[in-house]
Tab-separated table of C-alpha atoms and ligand atoms in Angstrom:
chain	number	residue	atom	x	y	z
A	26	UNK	CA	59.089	169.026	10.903
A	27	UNK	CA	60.371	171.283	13.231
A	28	UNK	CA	61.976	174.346	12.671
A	29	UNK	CA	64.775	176.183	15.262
A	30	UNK	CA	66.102	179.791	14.541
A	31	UNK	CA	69.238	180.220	16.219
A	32	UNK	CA	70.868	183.864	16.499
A	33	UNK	CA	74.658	183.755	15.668
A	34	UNK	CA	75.355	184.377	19.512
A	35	UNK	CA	73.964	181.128	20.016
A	36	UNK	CA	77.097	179.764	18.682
A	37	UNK	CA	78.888	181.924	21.335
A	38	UNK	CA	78.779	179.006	24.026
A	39	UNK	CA	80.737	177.495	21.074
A	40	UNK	CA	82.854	179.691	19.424
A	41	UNK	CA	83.799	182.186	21.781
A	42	UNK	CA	86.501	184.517	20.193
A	43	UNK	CA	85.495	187.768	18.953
A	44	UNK	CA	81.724	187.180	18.101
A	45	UNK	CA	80.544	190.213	18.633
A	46	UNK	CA	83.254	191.478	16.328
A	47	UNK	CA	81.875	188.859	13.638
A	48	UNK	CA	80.424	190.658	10.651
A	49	UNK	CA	76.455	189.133	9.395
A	50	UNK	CA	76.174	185.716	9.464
A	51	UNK	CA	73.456	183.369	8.136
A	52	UNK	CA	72.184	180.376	10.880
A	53	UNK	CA	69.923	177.762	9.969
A	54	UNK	CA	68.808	175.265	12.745
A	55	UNK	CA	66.736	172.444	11.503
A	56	UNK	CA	66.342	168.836	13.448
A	57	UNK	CA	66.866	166.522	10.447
A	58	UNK	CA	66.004	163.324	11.819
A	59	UNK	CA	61.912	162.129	12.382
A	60	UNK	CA	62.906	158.805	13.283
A	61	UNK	CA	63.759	157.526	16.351
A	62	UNK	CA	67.722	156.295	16.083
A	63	UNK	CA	68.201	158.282	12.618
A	64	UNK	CA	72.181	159.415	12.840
A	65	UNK	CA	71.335	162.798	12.819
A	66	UNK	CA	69.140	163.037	15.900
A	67	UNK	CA	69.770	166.241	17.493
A	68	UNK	CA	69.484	169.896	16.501
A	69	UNK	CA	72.254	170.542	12.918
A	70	UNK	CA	73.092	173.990	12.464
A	71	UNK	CA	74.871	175.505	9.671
A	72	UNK	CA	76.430	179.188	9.313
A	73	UNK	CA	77.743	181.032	6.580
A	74	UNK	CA	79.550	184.449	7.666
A	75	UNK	CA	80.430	186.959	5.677
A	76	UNK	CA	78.520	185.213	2.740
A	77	UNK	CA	76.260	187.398	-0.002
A	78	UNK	CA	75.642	184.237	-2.173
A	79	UNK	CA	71.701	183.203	-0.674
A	80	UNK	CA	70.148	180.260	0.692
A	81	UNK	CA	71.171	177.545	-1.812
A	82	UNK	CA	74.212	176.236	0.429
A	83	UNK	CA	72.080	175.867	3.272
A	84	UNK	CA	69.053	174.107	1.774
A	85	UNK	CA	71.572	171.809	-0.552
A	86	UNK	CA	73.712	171.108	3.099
A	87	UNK	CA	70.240	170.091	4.792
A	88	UNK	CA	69.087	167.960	1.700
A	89	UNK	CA	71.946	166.198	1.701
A	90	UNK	CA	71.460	165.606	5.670
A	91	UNK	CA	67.728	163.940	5.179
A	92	UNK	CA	69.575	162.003	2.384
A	93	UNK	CA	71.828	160.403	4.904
A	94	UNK	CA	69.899	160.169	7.790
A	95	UNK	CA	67.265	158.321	5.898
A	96	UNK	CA	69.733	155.866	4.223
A	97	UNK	CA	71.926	155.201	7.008
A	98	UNK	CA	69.095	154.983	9.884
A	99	UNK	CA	69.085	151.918	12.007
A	100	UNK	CA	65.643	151.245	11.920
A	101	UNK	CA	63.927	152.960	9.792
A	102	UNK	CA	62.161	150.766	6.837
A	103	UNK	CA	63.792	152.527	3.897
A	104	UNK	CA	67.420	153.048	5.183
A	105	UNK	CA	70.126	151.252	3.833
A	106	UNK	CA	71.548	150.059	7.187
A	107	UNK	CA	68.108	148.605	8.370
A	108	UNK	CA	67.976	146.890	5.466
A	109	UNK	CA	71.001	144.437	5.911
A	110	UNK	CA	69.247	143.416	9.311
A	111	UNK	CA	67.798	139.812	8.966
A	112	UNK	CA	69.843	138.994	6.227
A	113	UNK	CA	72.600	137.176	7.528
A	114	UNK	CA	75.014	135.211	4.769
A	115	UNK	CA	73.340	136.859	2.151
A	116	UNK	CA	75.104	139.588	0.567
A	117	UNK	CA	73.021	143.100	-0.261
A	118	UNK	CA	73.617	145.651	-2.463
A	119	UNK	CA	74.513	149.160	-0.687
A	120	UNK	CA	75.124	152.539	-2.285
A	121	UNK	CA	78.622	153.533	-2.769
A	122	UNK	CA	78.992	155.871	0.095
A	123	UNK	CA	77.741	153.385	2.824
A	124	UNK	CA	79.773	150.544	1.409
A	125	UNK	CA	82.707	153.057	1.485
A	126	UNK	CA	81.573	154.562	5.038
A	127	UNK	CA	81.093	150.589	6.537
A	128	UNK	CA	84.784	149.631	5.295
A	129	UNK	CA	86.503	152.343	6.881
A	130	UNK	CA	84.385	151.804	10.046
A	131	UNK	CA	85.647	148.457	9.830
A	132	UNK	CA	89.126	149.394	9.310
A	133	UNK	CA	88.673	151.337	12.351
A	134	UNK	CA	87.509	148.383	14.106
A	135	UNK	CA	90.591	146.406	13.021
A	136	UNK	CA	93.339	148.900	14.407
A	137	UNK	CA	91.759	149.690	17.704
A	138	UNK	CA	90.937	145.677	18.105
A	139	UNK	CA	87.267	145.706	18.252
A	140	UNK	CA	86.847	148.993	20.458
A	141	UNK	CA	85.052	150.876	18.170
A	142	UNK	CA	82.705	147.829	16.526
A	143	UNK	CA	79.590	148.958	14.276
A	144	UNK	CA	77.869	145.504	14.797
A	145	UNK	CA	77.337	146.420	18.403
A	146	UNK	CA	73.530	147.122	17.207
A	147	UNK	CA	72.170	144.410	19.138
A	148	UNK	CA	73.553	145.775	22.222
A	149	UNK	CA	72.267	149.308	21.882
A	150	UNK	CA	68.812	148.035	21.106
A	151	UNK	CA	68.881	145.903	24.302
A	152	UNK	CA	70.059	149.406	26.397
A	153	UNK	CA	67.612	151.394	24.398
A	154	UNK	CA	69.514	154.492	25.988
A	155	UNK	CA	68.238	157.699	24.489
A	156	UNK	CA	64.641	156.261	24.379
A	157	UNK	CA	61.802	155.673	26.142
A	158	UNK	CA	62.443	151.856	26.463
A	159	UNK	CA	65.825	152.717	28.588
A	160	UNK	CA	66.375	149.861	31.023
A	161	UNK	CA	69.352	147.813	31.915
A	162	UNK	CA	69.520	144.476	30.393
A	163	UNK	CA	69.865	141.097	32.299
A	164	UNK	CA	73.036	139.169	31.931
A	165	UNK	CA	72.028	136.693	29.762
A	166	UNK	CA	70.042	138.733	27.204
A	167	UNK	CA	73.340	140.654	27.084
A	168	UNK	CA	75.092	137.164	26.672
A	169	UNK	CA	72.806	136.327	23.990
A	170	UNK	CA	73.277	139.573	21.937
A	171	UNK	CA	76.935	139.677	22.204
A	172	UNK	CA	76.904	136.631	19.652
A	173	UNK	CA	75.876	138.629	16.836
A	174	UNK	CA	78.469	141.431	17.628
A	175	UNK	CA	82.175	141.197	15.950
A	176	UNK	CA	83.543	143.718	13.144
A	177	UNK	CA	84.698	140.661	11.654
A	178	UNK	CA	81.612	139.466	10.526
A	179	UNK	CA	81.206	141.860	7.795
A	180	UNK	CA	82.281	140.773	4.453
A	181	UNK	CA	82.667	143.367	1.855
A	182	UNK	CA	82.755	142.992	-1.644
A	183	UNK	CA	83.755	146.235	-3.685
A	184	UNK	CA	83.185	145.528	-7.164
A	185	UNK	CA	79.362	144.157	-6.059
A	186	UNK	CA	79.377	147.414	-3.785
A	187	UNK	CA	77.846	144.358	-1.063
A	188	UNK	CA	77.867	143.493	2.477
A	189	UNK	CA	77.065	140.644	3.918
A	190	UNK	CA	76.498	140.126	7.643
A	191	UNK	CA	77.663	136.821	8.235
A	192	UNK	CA	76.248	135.792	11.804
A	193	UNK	CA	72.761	135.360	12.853
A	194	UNK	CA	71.238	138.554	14.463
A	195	UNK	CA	73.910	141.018	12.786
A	196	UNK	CA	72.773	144.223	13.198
A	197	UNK	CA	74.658	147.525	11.947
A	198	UNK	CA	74.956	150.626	14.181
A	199	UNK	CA	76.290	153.934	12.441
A	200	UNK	CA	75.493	156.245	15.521
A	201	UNK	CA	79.175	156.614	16.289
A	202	UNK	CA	80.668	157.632	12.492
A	203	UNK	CA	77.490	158.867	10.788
A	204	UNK	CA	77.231	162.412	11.976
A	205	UNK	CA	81.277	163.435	10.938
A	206	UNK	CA	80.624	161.438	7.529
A	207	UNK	CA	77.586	164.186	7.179
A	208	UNK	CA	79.865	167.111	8.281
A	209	UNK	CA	82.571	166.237	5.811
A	210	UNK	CA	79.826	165.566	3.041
A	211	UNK	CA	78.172	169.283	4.457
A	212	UNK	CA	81.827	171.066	4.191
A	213	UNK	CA	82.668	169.818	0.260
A	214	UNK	CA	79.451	171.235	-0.414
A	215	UNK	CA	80.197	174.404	1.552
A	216	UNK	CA	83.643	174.295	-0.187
A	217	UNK	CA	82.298	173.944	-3.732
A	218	UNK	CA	79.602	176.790	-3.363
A	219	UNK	CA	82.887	179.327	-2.539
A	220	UNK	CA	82.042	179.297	0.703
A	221	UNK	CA	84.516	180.662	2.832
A	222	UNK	CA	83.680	180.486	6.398
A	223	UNK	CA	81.159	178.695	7.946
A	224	UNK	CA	80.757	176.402	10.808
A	225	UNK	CA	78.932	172.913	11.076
A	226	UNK	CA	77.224	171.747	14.059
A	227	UNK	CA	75.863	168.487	13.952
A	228	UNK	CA	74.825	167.580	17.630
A	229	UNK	CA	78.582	168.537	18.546
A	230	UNK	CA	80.511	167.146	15.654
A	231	UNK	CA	81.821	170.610	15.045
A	232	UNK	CA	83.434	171.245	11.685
A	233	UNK	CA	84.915	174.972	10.925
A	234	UNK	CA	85.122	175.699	7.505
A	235	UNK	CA	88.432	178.179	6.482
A	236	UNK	CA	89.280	180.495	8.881
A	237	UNK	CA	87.360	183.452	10.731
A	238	UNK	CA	86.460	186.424	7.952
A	239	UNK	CA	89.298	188.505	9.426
A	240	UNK	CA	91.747	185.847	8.357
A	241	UNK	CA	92.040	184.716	12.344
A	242	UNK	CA	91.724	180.936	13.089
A	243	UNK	CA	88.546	179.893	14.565
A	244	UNK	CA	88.061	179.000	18.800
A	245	UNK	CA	86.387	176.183	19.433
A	246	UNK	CA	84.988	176.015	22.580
A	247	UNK	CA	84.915	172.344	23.998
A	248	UNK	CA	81.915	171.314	26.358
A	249	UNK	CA	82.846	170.718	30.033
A	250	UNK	CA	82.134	167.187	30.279
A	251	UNK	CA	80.814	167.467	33.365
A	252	UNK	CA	76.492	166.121	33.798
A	253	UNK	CA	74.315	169.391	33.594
A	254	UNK	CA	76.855	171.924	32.937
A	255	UNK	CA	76.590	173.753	29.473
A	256	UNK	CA	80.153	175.682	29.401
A	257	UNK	CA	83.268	174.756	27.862
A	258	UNK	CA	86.457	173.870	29.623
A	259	UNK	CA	88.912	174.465	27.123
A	260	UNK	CA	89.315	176.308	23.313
A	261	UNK	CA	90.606	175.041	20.542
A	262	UNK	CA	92.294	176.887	17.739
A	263	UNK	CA	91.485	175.622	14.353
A	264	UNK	CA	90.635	175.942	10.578
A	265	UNK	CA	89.168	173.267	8.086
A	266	UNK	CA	88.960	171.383	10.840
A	267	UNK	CA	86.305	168.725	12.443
A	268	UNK	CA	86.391	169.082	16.336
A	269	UNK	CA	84.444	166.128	17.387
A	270	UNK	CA	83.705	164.849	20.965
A	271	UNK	CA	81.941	161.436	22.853
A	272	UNK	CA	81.263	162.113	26.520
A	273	UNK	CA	79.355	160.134	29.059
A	274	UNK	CA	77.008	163.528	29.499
A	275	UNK	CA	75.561	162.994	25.897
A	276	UNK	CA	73.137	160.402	26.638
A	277	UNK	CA	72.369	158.974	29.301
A	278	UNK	CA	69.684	157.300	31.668
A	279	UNK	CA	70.005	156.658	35.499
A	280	UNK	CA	68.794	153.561	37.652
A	281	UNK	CA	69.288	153.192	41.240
A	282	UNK	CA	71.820	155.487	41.702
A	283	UNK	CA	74.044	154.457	38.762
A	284	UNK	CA	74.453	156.055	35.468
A	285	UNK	CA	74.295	154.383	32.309
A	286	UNK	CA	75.866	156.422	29.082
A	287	UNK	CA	75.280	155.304	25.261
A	288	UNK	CA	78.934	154.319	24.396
A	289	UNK	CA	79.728	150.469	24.723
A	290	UNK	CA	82.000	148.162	25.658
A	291	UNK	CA	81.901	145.456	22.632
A	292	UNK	CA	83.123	142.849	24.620
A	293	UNK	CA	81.118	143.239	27.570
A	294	UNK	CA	78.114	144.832	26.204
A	295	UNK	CA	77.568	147.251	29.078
A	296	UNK	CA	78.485	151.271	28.923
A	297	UNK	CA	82.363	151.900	29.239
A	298	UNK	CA	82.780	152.647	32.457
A	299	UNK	CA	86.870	153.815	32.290
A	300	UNK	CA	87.165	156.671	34.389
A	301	UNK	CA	87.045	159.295	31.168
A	302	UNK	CA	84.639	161.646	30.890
A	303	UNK	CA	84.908	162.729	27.441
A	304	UNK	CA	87.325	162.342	24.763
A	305	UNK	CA	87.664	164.963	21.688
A	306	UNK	CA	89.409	164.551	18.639
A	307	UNK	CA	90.412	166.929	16.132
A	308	UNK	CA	90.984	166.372	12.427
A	309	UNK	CA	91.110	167.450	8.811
A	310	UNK	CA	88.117	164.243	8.300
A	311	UNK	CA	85.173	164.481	10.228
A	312	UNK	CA	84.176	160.727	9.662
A	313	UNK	CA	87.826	159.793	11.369
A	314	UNK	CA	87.370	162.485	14.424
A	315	UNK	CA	83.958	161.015	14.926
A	316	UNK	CA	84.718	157.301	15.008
A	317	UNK	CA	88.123	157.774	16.909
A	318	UNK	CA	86.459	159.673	19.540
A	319	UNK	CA	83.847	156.830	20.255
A	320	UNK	CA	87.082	154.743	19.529
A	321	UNK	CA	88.941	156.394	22.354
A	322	UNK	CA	86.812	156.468	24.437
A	323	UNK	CA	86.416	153.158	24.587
A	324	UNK	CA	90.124	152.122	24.305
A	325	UNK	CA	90.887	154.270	27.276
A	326	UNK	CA	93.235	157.153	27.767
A	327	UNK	CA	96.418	155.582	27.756
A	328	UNK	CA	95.522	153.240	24.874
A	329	UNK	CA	93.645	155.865	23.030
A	330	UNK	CA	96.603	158.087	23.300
A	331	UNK	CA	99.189	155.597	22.148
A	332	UNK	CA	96.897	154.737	19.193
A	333	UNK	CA	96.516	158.519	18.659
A	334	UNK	CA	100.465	158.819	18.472
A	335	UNK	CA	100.821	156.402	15.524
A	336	UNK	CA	97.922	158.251	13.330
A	337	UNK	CA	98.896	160.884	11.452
A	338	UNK	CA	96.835	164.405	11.500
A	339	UNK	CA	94.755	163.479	14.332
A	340	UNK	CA	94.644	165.031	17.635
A	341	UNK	CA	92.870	164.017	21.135
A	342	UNK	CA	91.759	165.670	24.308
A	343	UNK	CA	90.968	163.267	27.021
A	344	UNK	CA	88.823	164.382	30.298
A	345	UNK	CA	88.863	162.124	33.412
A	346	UNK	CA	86.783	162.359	36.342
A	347	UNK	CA	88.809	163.527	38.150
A	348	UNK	CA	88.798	167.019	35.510
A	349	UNK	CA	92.371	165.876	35.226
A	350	UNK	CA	93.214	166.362	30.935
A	351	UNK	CA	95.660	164.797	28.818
A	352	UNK	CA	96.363	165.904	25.122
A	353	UNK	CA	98.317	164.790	22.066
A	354	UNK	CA	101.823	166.459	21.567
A	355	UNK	CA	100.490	168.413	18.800
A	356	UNK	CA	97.789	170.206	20.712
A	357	UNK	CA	99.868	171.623	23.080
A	358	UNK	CA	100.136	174.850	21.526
A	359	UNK	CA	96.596	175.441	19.969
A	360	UNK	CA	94.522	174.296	22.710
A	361	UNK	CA	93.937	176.056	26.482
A	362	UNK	CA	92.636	175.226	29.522
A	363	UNK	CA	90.354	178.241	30.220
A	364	UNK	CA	88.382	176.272	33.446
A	365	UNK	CA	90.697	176.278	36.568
A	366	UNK	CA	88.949	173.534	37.806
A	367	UNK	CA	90.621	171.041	35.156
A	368	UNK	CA	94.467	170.798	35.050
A	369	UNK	CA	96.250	169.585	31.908
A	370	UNK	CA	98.818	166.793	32.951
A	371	UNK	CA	101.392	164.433	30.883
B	428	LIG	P1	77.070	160.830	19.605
B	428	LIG	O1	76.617	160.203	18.343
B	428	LIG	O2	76.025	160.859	20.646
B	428	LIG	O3	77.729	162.134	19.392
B	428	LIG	P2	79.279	158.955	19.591
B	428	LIG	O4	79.845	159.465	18.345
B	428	LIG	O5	80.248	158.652	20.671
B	428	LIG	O6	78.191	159.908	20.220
B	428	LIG	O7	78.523	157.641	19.203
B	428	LIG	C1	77.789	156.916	20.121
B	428	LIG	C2	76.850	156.050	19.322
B	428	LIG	O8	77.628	155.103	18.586
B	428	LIG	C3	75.916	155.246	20.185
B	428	LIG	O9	74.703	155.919	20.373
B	428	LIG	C4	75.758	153.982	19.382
B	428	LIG	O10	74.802	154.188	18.355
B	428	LIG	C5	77.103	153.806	18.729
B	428	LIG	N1	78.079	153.053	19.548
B	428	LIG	C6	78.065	152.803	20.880
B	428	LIG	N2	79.159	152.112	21.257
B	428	LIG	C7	79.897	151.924	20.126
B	428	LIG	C8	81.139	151.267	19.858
B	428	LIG	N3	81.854	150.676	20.814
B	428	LIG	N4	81.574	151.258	18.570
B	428	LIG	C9	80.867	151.854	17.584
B	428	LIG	N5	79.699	152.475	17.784
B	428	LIG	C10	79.216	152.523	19.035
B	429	LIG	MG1	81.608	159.025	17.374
């Protein structure tokens, strides 16, 4: 297992506003997941500030992120998820918090018409961006896999807490809603321990618990979308809030020139390729900001922002490549432009 000691200013990249003013805060840095395509696959970091109470938050936050990363892993042999591969028309039994996490990811998948799909499994595996095995996939083995991707496909019944995966090859793919489900889960534990104000970073699924200890709301920094560049772009103002964004710059892998990013088109099983950069929502449920930002992305921005519009309590920030940025009417106040080099238009 390895072990990462961040100093607070490490979260200054992040959360810019007054840190040196910030009184003593507690960091822990662990990476949670040992398994190649476990949710939780990059560095989670969790800080308490102004907080006397010891280590039990922390280590209860972190045991509760094993918990989920285990269950809800693709592949590995004892997760949940992995464990409804193969069994197509037959119905298995899943704990209550996947069966609840799958049906809103499915609900999801109904209102943005099959954008944000967690059946694309097959497709990722094919892609294998993010691992060693990164490659780009002929047409027909992309063909082929597409068959066993559809939302619809998953029947749920509640009072068996079951899902069945009802065509050959299903495969389930909680990479794009597992992390904020985690960071909500992390933040009522936060909550119930008294906690404050603290801040969750799970691989930039942000969440920022109450406001600042001098009663000011948080600023969260959001990362320049651009490849290679570790800055932010813009701040966000925010309390009990998740601040969660997809970009192209996340993952990626390159091949004769081209680049090839982990979010996918479901109905053409290749990365989106859109003209966005990045898309960031912002929202009192880290699960929802986390979905609708792979969501988004995928739908585009002017679809994303018209299906933004008709949700209520959740915010978007779209990045193009041309640096040009478009928000939702209710971020025009709390969030700046602090890059000259992107301009904020209608
Ligand atoms: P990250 O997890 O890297 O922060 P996202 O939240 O955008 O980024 O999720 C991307 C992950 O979601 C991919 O790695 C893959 O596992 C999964 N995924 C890719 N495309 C889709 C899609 N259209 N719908 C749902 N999940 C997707
Ligand atoms: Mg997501």
């Amino acid at each position: 297992m390895r072990r990462f000691f961040y100093p607070a200013i490490c979260l200054g990249m992040l959360l810019l506003a007054g840190c040196a003013a910030l009184p003593e805060a507690e960091t822990e840095g662990r990476t949670v997941s040992e398994m190649l395509d476990g949710p939780l696959d990059t560095v989670s970091t969790v800080t308490l500030y102004d907080w006397r109470g010891g280590e039990e938050p922390i280590e209860a936050v972190f045991a509760l992120l094993y918990d989920i990363d285990a269950r809800m892993s693709a592949v590995s042999g004892e997760s949940e998820i992995a464990g409804l591969s193969g069994q197509a028309g037959t119905p298995a039994a899943v704990s209550g918090d996947v069966f609840g996490l799958i049906e809103y990811a499915k609900t999801v998948g109904a209102e943005t018409d099959g954008a944000f799909d967690i059946t694309i499994r097959p497709i990722v595996s094919l892609w294998g961006i993010g691992t060693e095995n990164a490659r780009v996939p002929a047409q027909a083995e992309l063909d082929a896999a597409l068959l066993s991707v559809g939302y619809e496909g998953i029947t749920l019944d509640k009072a068996a807490s079951s899902v069945t995966l009802e065509k050959a090859g299903m495969q389930l793919d909680l990479g794009g809603i597992a992390k904020g489900y985690a960071c909500d889960r992390a933040a009522e534990i936060l909550r119930n321990a008294n906690v404050g104000h603290g801040i969750i970073d799970l691989g930039g699924n942000v969440y920022v618990l109450g406001t600042k200890p001098d009663g000011a709301l948080w600023q969260v920094g959001i990362k320049s979308p651009v490849v290679g560049e570790n800055g932010y772009f813009g701040v966000a103002a925010a309390r009990d809030r998740a601040v969660v964004t997809s970009g192209v710059y996340e993952r990626f892998f390159e091949r004769d020139g081209k680049r090839y990013h982990h979010i996918m088109d479901p109905r053409t099983g290749c990365p989106v390729d859109n003209g966005l950069l990045s898309v960031t929502i912002i929202s009192a449920s880290a699960a929802q900001a986390d979905a609708l930002s792979t969501a988004c992305f995928v739908l585009g921005a002017e679809r994303g922002l018209a299906y933004l519009s008709a949700l209520e309590g959740a915010e978007g920030i779209f990045v193009s490549e041309d640096l040009s940025v478009q928000v939702t009417p209710g971020l025009r106040d709390s969030f700046r432009i602090t890059d000259e080099r992107f301009q904020l238009v209608d």
